[in-house]
Amino acid sequence: MVDTSKKIQFLHRAFTVATCVRLVLLFSDVSLVSAAEAHAATAQSTISSSFQDVIPASELLQETNANRIEAGLSPLELNDQLTAAAEAKAQDMVINNYWDHFRPSDHKAPWDFIDEAGYHYQVAGENLARGFQTAGGITRAWMHSPAHAANILSPKYKEVGFATIYGTDDNGNSVILTVQMFGAR
């Protein structure tokens, strides 16, 4: 079992370093474009070295499927391509500093990430969560939101992928970001 407190300390330090690098660059003679590029490079480096299941996908799958089974639906299967799409979306939100289903700069949609992962779907959907510490907490919150619950309980979906990663909230505090991608071929 992985010691999550050490992982959290490492990630907190990494994001603190990334924030300091941003501040130094912003208050130096470096242009804002260079500062943004440095932030993206630092964020990408942190993500690449630490992109692990902050909250295990197996736990998220179990919680999601418990709700589906309770509603009389068949369980979803974990899909590697949807997981890759969820990871790409999570990384994109951290690198480009946004929290939305659509990337603000060019309105890139969740389905674009799914397409890029090579998943050829007939139907697809996405749920996002920010700031929750457990699979149960995330899933309970989604089930209390009509739109999120509709995705979890949709009989159209057959497969799912998850990503959990550390990002920041609107105040710059480190939080867990969760992406859940649904699909059916």
Tab-separated table of C-alpha atoms in Angstrom:
chain	number	residue	atom	x	y	z
A	1	MET	CA	0.000	0.000	0.000
A	2	VAL	CA	1.307	3.466	-0.904
A	3	ASP	CA	1.739	5.995	1.884
A	4	THR	CA	-0.608	8.723	0.664
A	5	SER	CA	0.623	11.287	3.205
A	6	LYS	CA	4.107	11.183	1.618
A	7	LYS	CA	2.563	11.474	-1.863
A	8	ILE	CA	0.503	14.480	-0.733
A	9	GLN	CA	3.585	16.121	0.824
A	10	PHE	CA	5.583	15.571	-2.394
A	11	LEU	CA	2.820	16.997	-4.582
A	12	HIS	CA	2.267	19.946	-2.256
A	13	ARG	CA	5.994	20.767	-2.443
A	14	ALA	CA	5.959	20.369	-6.233
A	15	PHE	CA	3.058	22.784	-6.603
A	16	THR	CA	4.670	25.197	-4.140
A	17	VAL	CA	7.839	25.149	-6.269
A	18	ALA	CA	5.759	25.649	-9.426
A	19	THR	CA	4.030	28.644	-7.817
A	20	CYS	CA	7.380	30.150	-6.756
A	21	VAL	CA	8.759	29.706	-10.270
A	22	ARG	CA	5.707	31.520	-11.638
A	23	LEU	CA	6.123	34.398	-9.184
A	24	VAL	CA	9.846	34.789	-9.905
A	25	LEU	CA	9.206	34.806	-13.629
A	26	LEU	CA	6.300	37.234	-13.366
A	27	PHE	CA	8.350	39.747	-11.368
A	28	SER	CA	11.468	39.512	-13.510
A	29	ASP	CA	12.170	40.975	-16.927
A	30	VAL	CA	10.757	37.831	-18.569
A	31	SER	CA	7.668	38.413	-20.695
A	32	LEU	CA	4.293	37.083	-19.557
A	33	VAL	CA	4.304	34.676	-22.490
A	34	SER	CA	7.578	33.179	-21.258
A	35	ALA	CA	6.145	32.971	-17.738
A	36	ALA	CA	3.098	31.145	-19.041
A	37	GLU	CA	5.316	28.761	-21.008
A	38	ALA	CA	7.460	28.126	-17.922
A	39	HIS	CA	4.337	27.476	-15.846
A	40	ALA	CA	3.061	24.990	-18.424
A	41	ALA	CA	6.444	23.248	-18.559
A	42	THR	CA	6.649	23.078	-14.758
A	43	ALA	CA	3.073	21.824	-14.508
A	44	GLN	CA	3.710	19.221	-17.227
A	45	SER	CA	6.872	18.059	-15.456
A	46	THR	CA	5.007	17.738	-12.160
A	47	ILE	CA	2.122	15.914	-13.838
A	48	SER	CA	4.337	13.520	-15.758
A	49	SER	CA	6.334	12.532	-12.700
A	50	SER	CA	3.351	12.234	-10.375
A	51	PHE	CA	0.353	11.196	-12.508
A	52	GLN	CA	-0.869	8.276	-10.493
A	53	ASP	CA	-4.199	7.266	-9.120
A	54	VAL	CA	-4.576	9.881	-6.407
A	55	ILE	CA	-7.881	8.126	-5.829
A	56	PRO	CA	-7.711	4.623	-7.341
A	57	ALA	CA	-9.841	4.103	-10.441
A	58	SER	CA	-10.929	0.776	-8.970
A	59	GLU	CA	-12.592	2.627	-6.077
A	60	LEU	CA	-14.297	5.114	-8.394
A	61	LEU	CA	-15.497	2.250	-10.597
A	62	GLN	CA	-16.834	0.368	-7.582
A	63	GLU	CA	-18.737	3.417	-6.293
A	64	THR	CA	-20.104	4.245	-9.752
A	65	ASN	CA	-21.221	0.685	-10.380
A	66	ALA	CA	-22.831	0.374	-6.941
A	67	ASN	CA	-25.165	3.227	-7.929
A	68	ARG	CA	-25.878	1.655	-11.311
A	69	ILE	CA	-26.609	-1.771	-9.836
A	70	GLU	CA	-28.880	-0.210	-7.196
A	71	ALA	CA	-30.801	1.408	-10.073
A	72	GLY	CA	-31.097	-1.942	-11.866
A	73	LEU	CA	-28.472	-1.139	-14.521
A	74	SER	CA	-25.557	-3.231	-15.658
A	75	PRO	CA	-22.123	-2.202	-14.354
A	76	LEU	CA	-19.736	-0.191	-16.508
A	77	GLU	CA	-16.436	-1.685	-17.632
A	78	LEU	CA	-13.190	0.211	-17.164
A	79	ASN	CA	-11.764	1.151	-20.577
A	80	ASP	CA	-8.112	2.082	-21.169
A	81	GLN	CA	-8.908	4.531	-23.985
A	82	LEU	CA	-11.497	6.386	-21.882
A	83	THR	CA	-8.979	6.428	-19.028
A	84	ALA	CA	-6.389	7.945	-21.400
A	85	ALA	CA	-8.962	10.559	-22.463
A	86	ALA	CA	-9.730	11.372	-18.816
A	87	GLU	CA	-6.011	11.684	-18.026
A	88	ALA	CA	-5.449	13.960	-21.033
A	89	LYS	CA	-8.386	16.164	-19.977
A	90	ALA	CA	-7.148	16.349	-16.376
A	91	GLN	CA	-3.645	17.280	-17.528
A	92	ASP	CA	-5.045	19.865	-19.943
A	93	MET	CA	-7.048	21.549	-17.175
A	94	VAL	CA	-3.987	21.759	-14.921
A	95	ILE	CA	-1.598	22.946	-17.642
A	96	ASN	CA	-4.029	25.519	-19.055
A	97	ASN	CA	-5.402	26.546	-15.655
A	98	TYR	CA	-9.135	26.078	-16.206
A	99	TRP	CA	-12.017	24.174	-14.680
A	100	ASP	CA	-14.719	23.477	-17.237
A	101	HIS	CA	-16.051	20.853	-19.598
A	102	PHE	CA	-14.834	22.990	-22.514
A	103	ARG	CA	-11.361	24.562	-22.714
A	104	PRO	CA	-11.964	28.337	-22.656
A	105	SER	CA	-9.250	29.270	-25.160
A	106	ASP	CA	-10.661	27.250	-28.066
A	107	HIS	CA	-13.749	25.445	-26.676
A	108	LYS	CA	-12.129	22.009	-27.030
A	109	ALA	CA	-14.822	19.540	-25.976
A	110	PRO	CA	-14.649	16.375	-23.864
A	111	TRP	CA	-15.391	14.312	-26.992
A	112	ASP	CA	-12.251	15.713	-28.594
A	113	PHE	CA	-10.165	14.107	-25.834
A	114	ILE	CA	-12.102	10.867	-26.315
A	115	ASP	CA	-11.541	10.962	-30.097
A	116	GLU	CA	-7.825	11.680	-29.619
A	117	ALA	CA	-7.549	8.638	-27.336
A	118	GLY	CA	-8.809	6.481	-30.223
A	119	TYR	CA	-12.166	5.615	-28.674
A	120	HIS	CA	-14.790	5.506	-31.441
A	121	TYR	CA	-18.063	6.122	-29.633
A	122	GLN	CA	-21.752	6.282	-30.445
A	123	VAL	CA	-22.452	8.151	-27.197
A	124	ALA	CA	-20.071	9.826	-24.754
A	125	GLY	CA	-20.213	11.948	-21.622
A	126	GLU	CA	-18.078	13.510	-18.911
A	127	ASN	CA	-18.338	14.224	-15.189
A	128	LEU	CA	-15.887	16.482	-13.333
A	129	ALA	CA	-15.256	16.878	-9.605
A	130	ARG	CA	-12.892	19.132	-7.694
A	131	GLY	CA	-11.830	19.105	-4.080
A	132	PHE	CA	-13.126	15.707	-2.954
A	133	GLN	CA	-10.811	13.345	-1.077
A	134	THR	CA	-12.511	9.956	-1.536
A	135	ALA	CA	-14.262	7.960	-4.245
A	136	GLY	CA	-17.356	7.789	-2.046
A	137	GLY	CA	-17.418	11.557	-1.542
A	138	ILE	CA	-17.046	12.237	-5.250
A	139	THR	CA	-19.738	9.763	-6.244
A	140	ARG	CA	-22.172	10.987	-3.562
A	141	ALA	CA	-21.729	14.553	-4.843
A	142	TRP	CA	-22.300	13.444	-8.429
A	143	MET	CA	-25.423	11.516	-7.412
A	144	HIS	CA	-26.811	14.672	-5.745
A	145	SER	CA	-26.408	16.589	-9.012
A	146	PRO	CA	-29.115	15.754	-11.575
A	147	ALA	CA	-26.822	16.166	-14.615
A	148	HIS	CA	-23.969	14.128	-13.122
A	149	ALA	CA	-26.316	11.434	-11.828
A	150	ALA	CA	-27.911	11.221	-15.291
A	151	ASN	CA	-24.494	10.324	-16.733
A	152	ILE	CA	-23.804	7.702	-14.060
A	153	LEU	CA	-27.276	6.179	-14.464
A	154	SER	CA	-27.517	6.362	-18.241
A	155	PRO	CA	-28.289	2.942	-19.720
A	156	LYS	CA	-26.605	4.132	-22.941
A	157	TYR	CA	-23.105	4.009	-21.446
A	158	LYS	CA	-21.219	0.714	-21.305
A	159	GLU	CA	-17.647	1.791	-20.474
A	160	VAL	CA	-15.923	4.386	-18.314
A	161	GLY	CA	-12.483	5.843	-17.613
A	162	PHE	CA	-11.226	7.880	-14.664
A	163	ALA	CA	-8.380	10.243	-13.843
A	164	THR	CA	-7.547	11.909	-10.549
A	165	ILE	CA	-4.773	14.462	-10.335
A	166	TYR	CA	-3.692	17.348	-8.154
A	167	GLY	CA	-4.567	20.774	-9.480
A	168	THR	CA	-5.459	24.095	-7.917
A	169	ASP	CA	-8.699	25.766	-6.961
A	170	ASP	CA	-9.635	29.381	-7.730
A	171	ASN	CA	-7.504	30.561	-4.784
A	172	GLY	CA	-4.413	28.622	-5.843
A	173	ASN	CA	-4.819	25.903	-3.212
A	174	SER	CA	-3.921	22.323	-4.112
A	175	VAL	CA	-7.012	20.163	-4.716
A	176	ILE	CA	-7.833	16.831	-6.273
A	177	LEU	CA	-9.398	17.044	-9.730
A	178	THR	CA	-11.398	14.066	-10.977
A	179	VAL	CA	-12.461	13.359	-14.545
A	180	GLN	CA	-14.914	10.585	-15.417
A	181	MET	CA	-15.388	9.789	-19.131
A	182	PHE	CA	-18.287	7.632	-20.331
A	183	GLY	CA	-18.796	5.922	-23.658
A	184	ALA	CA	-20.436	3.221	-25.704
A	185	ARG	CA	-19.430	1.981	-29.143
